[in-house]
Tab-separated table of C-alpha atoms in Angstrom:
chain	number	residue	atom	x	y	z
A	1	MET	CA	63.361	-42.502	-142.795
A	2	ILE	CA	61.768	-40.688	-139.860
A	3	LEU	CA	61.658	-42.304	-136.437
A	4	ILE	CA	58.183	-42.207	-134.894
A	5	GLY	CA	58.325	-40.258	-131.660
A	6	ALA	CA	61.768	-38.761	-132.403
A	7	ASP	CA	60.267	-35.328	-133.043
A	8	LYS	CA	59.570	-33.448	-129.786
A	9	PRO	CA	58.299	-29.966	-130.651
A	10	HIS	CA	58.157	-27.128	-128.142
A	11	HIS	CA	54.470	-26.509	-127.330
A	12	ALA	CA	51.811	-25.619	-124.759
A	13	HIS	CA	48.087	-26.365	-124.317
A	14	ARG	CA	45.051	-24.301	-123.406
A	15	PHE	CA	43.047	-25.537	-120.412
A	16	SER	CA	39.731	-24.674	-118.816
A	17	ALA	CA	37.557	-26.167	-116.065
A	18	VAL	CA	34.812	-25.312	-113.597
A	19	THR	CA	35.507	-25.847	-109.893
A	20	THR	CA	33.267	-27.581	-107.398
A	21	THR	CA	30.566	-25.472	-105.760
A	22	TYR	CA	30.897	-24.237	-102.170
A	23	ARG	CA	28.225	-22.093	-100.487
A	24	GLU	CA	26.456	-21.437	-103.768
A	25	HIS	CA	29.487	-20.269	-105.731
A	26	PHE	CA	32.065	-21.796	-108.043
A	27	HIS	CA	35.018	-20.477	-110.048
A	28	ILE	CA	36.331	-20.922	-113.577
A	29	ILE	CA	39.967	-21.721	-114.187
A	30	ASP	CA	41.548	-21.270	-117.571
A	31	GLY	CA	44.883	-20.457	-119.098
A	32	PHE	CA	47.832	-22.002	-120.872
A	33	THR	CA	50.204	-24.675	-119.619
A	34	ARG	CA	53.925	-24.033	-119.438
A	35	GLU	CA	55.773	-24.944	-122.626
A	36	VAL	CA	57.765	-28.181	-122.877
A	37	ASN	CA	59.316	-30.268	-125.639
A	38	GLY	CA	57.305	-33.414	-126.210
A	39	ASN	CA	55.143	-35.488	-128.520
A	40	SER	CA	52.092	-37.714	-128.282
A	41	PHE	CA	54.049	-40.815	-127.246
A	42	ASP	CA	56.708	-39.714	-124.729
A	43	ARG	CA	54.403	-39.269	-121.685
A	44	HIS	CA	55.612	-35.692	-121.082
A	45	ARG	CA	53.754	-33.454	-118.629
A	46	HIS	CA	53.123	-29.708	-118.312
A	47	LEU	CA	53.034	-27.379	-115.324
A	48	TYR	CA	50.169	-24.910	-115.016
A	49	ARG	CA	49.171	-22.100	-112.656
A	50	GLY	CA	46.810	-19.187	-112.409
A	51	ILE	CA	44.089	-17.337	-110.563
A	52	THR	CA	40.427	-18.378	-110.695
A	53	SER	CA	37.585	-16.162	-111.828
A	54	PHE	CA	36.415	-13.590	-109.267
A	55	LYS	CA	33.197	-14.799	-107.580
A	56	ASN	CA	31.584	-14.085	-104.223
A	57	LYS	CA	34.083	-11.235	-103.647
A	58	HIS	CA	37.209	-13.406	-103.880
A	59	TYR	CA	39.432	-15.566	-106.069
A	60	HIS	CA	41.818	-18.496	-105.475
A	61	ARG	CA	45.323	-19.318	-106.669
A	62	PHE	CA	46.010	-22.704	-108.249
A	63	TYR	CA	49.131	-24.624	-109.290
A	64	GLY	CA	49.543	-28.108	-110.714
A	65	GLU	CA	51.003	-30.594	-113.143
A	66	THR	CA	49.085	-32.365	-115.890
A	67	GLY	CA	49.048	-36.095	-116.361
A	68	PRO	CA	51.117	-37.657	-119.172
A	69	ALA	CA	50.387	-37.044	-122.863
A	70	ILE	CA	47.466	-39.109	-124.209
A	71	PRO	CA	47.572	-39.653	-128.002
A	72	LEU	CA	44.526	-38.743	-130.102
A	73	PRO	CA	43.436	-41.095	-132.929
A	74	GLY	CA	43.852	-38.434	-135.644
A	75	GLY	CA	47.194	-37.159	-134.326
A	76	GLY	CA	48.107	-34.769	-131.559
A	77	HIS	CA	47.504	-35.373	-127.875
A	78	TYR	CA	45.913	-34.004	-124.715
A	79	HIS	CA	46.507	-34.146	-120.956
A	80	LEU	CA	44.208	-34.721	-117.980
A	81	PHE	CA	44.534	-32.570	-114.873
A	82	GLU	CA	42.982	-32.637	-111.396
A	83	ASP	CA	43.793	-30.656	-108.259
A	84	ARG	CA	42.420	-28.114	-105.806
A	85	THR	CA	42.662	-24.366	-105.397
A	86	TYR	CA	44.470	-22.747	-102.506
A	87	TYR	CA	42.338	-21.684	-99.547
A	88	ASN	CA	40.625	-18.320	-99.246
A	89	TYR	CA	38.356	-16.915	-96.542
A	90	ASP	CA	34.613	-17.630	-96.595
A	91	GLU	CA	33.941	-13.960	-95.858
A	92	PRO	CA	36.406	-11.650	-97.605
A	93	ILE	CA	38.280	-9.036	-95.618
A	94	ASP	CA	37.653	-5.459	-96.740
A	95	ILE	CA	41.023	-4.138	-97.870
A	96	GLU	CA	41.692	-1.176	-100.084
A	97	TYR	CA	44.156	-2.655	-102.589
A	98	GLY	CA	43.049	-6.275	-103.028
A	99	GLY	CA	45.205	-9.348	-102.620
A	100	VAL	CA	45.228	-11.809	-99.744
A	101	LEU	CA	45.564	-10.624	-96.167
A	102	TYR	CA	46.024	-13.275	-93.484
A	103	GLY	CA	45.509	-12.063	-89.935
A	104	ASP	CA	45.822	-13.461	-86.450
A	105	GLY	CA	43.081	-15.797	-85.309
A	106	GLU	CA	41.078	-18.411	-87.114
A	107	ARG	CA	38.641	-17.395	-89.820
A	108	PRO	CA	36.589	-19.908	-91.815
A	109	LYS	CA	38.191	-20.625	-95.170
A	110	HIS	CA	37.544	-22.922	-98.111
A	111	ASP	CA	38.973	-24.313	-101.316
A	112	HIS	CA	37.533	-25.883	-104.483
A	113	ARG	CA	38.405	-29.034	-106.448
A	114	PHE	CA	38.695	-29.066	-110.230
A	115	LYS	CA	39.488	-31.487	-113.037
A	116	GLY	CA	39.475	-31.443	-116.806
A	117	ARG	CA	41.519	-31.992	-119.935
A	118	THR	CA	43.662	-29.754	-122.063
A	119	TYR	CA	42.719	-28.580	-125.535
A	120	GLY	CA	44.814	-28.917	-128.683
A	121	ILE	CA	48.430	-27.918	-128.982
A	122	VAL	CA	49.192	-24.184	-129.184
A	123	GLY	CA	52.433	-22.324	-129.704
A	124	GLU	CA	54.203	-25.053	-131.625
A	125	ASP	CA	57.050	-23.738	-133.773
A	126	PRO	CA	56.529	-25.177	-137.293
A	127	LEU	CA	60.135	-24.403	-138.263
A	128	ALA	CA	61.454	-26.344	-135.277
A	129	ARG	CA	59.427	-29.367	-136.385
A	130	ILE	CA	60.820	-29.153	-139.937
A	131	SER	CA	64.365	-28.571	-138.678
A	132	CYS	CA	64.267	-31.453	-136.187
A	133	THR	CA	62.779	-33.840	-138.737
A	134	GLY	CA	65.269	-32.755	-141.383
A	135	ILE	CA	68.228	-33.191	-139.049
A	136	ALA	CA	67.039	-36.636	-137.940
A	137	THR	CA	66.455	-37.687	-141.562
A	138	ASN	CA	69.876	-36.398	-142.661
A	139	LEU	CA	71.642	-38.154	-139.784
A	140	ILE	CA	69.907	-41.449	-140.519
A	141	ASN	CA	70.593	-41.205	-144.268
A	142	HIS	CA	74.226	-40.175	-143.692
A	143	LYS	CA	74.837	-43.038	-141.264
A	144	GLY	CA	73.496	-45.535	-143.781
A	145	SER	CA	75.812	-44.403	-146.609
């Protein structure tokens, strides 16, 4: 006997979204969530972070946490996410080596909002799933004897 929801494999998800538009530019975010142990029914969440695509001579950092796991009818699950990028200047500062340079005085800056959903599970260890299921099955069968 296997308990539904007892198996919590280590996994991550791919994500991608387009940000809101500001002054005729937008950015693309994409990457992979941090790995966690979880299944479709335990409401687990993932952390994510990254740097947007480079548009209009700048990029933005972003960090966040997905919503809880949402089961799919055919198996598996996905997560919703929604947040905003960190601020960057409207007019980039010319610097030789890139990066963010904050100076004295106020300069106009902006951020972008984004939302989306994760794609299918990636990075799941198939041996961990077999091992966990086998251990749970053996423990249940042993207890019953």
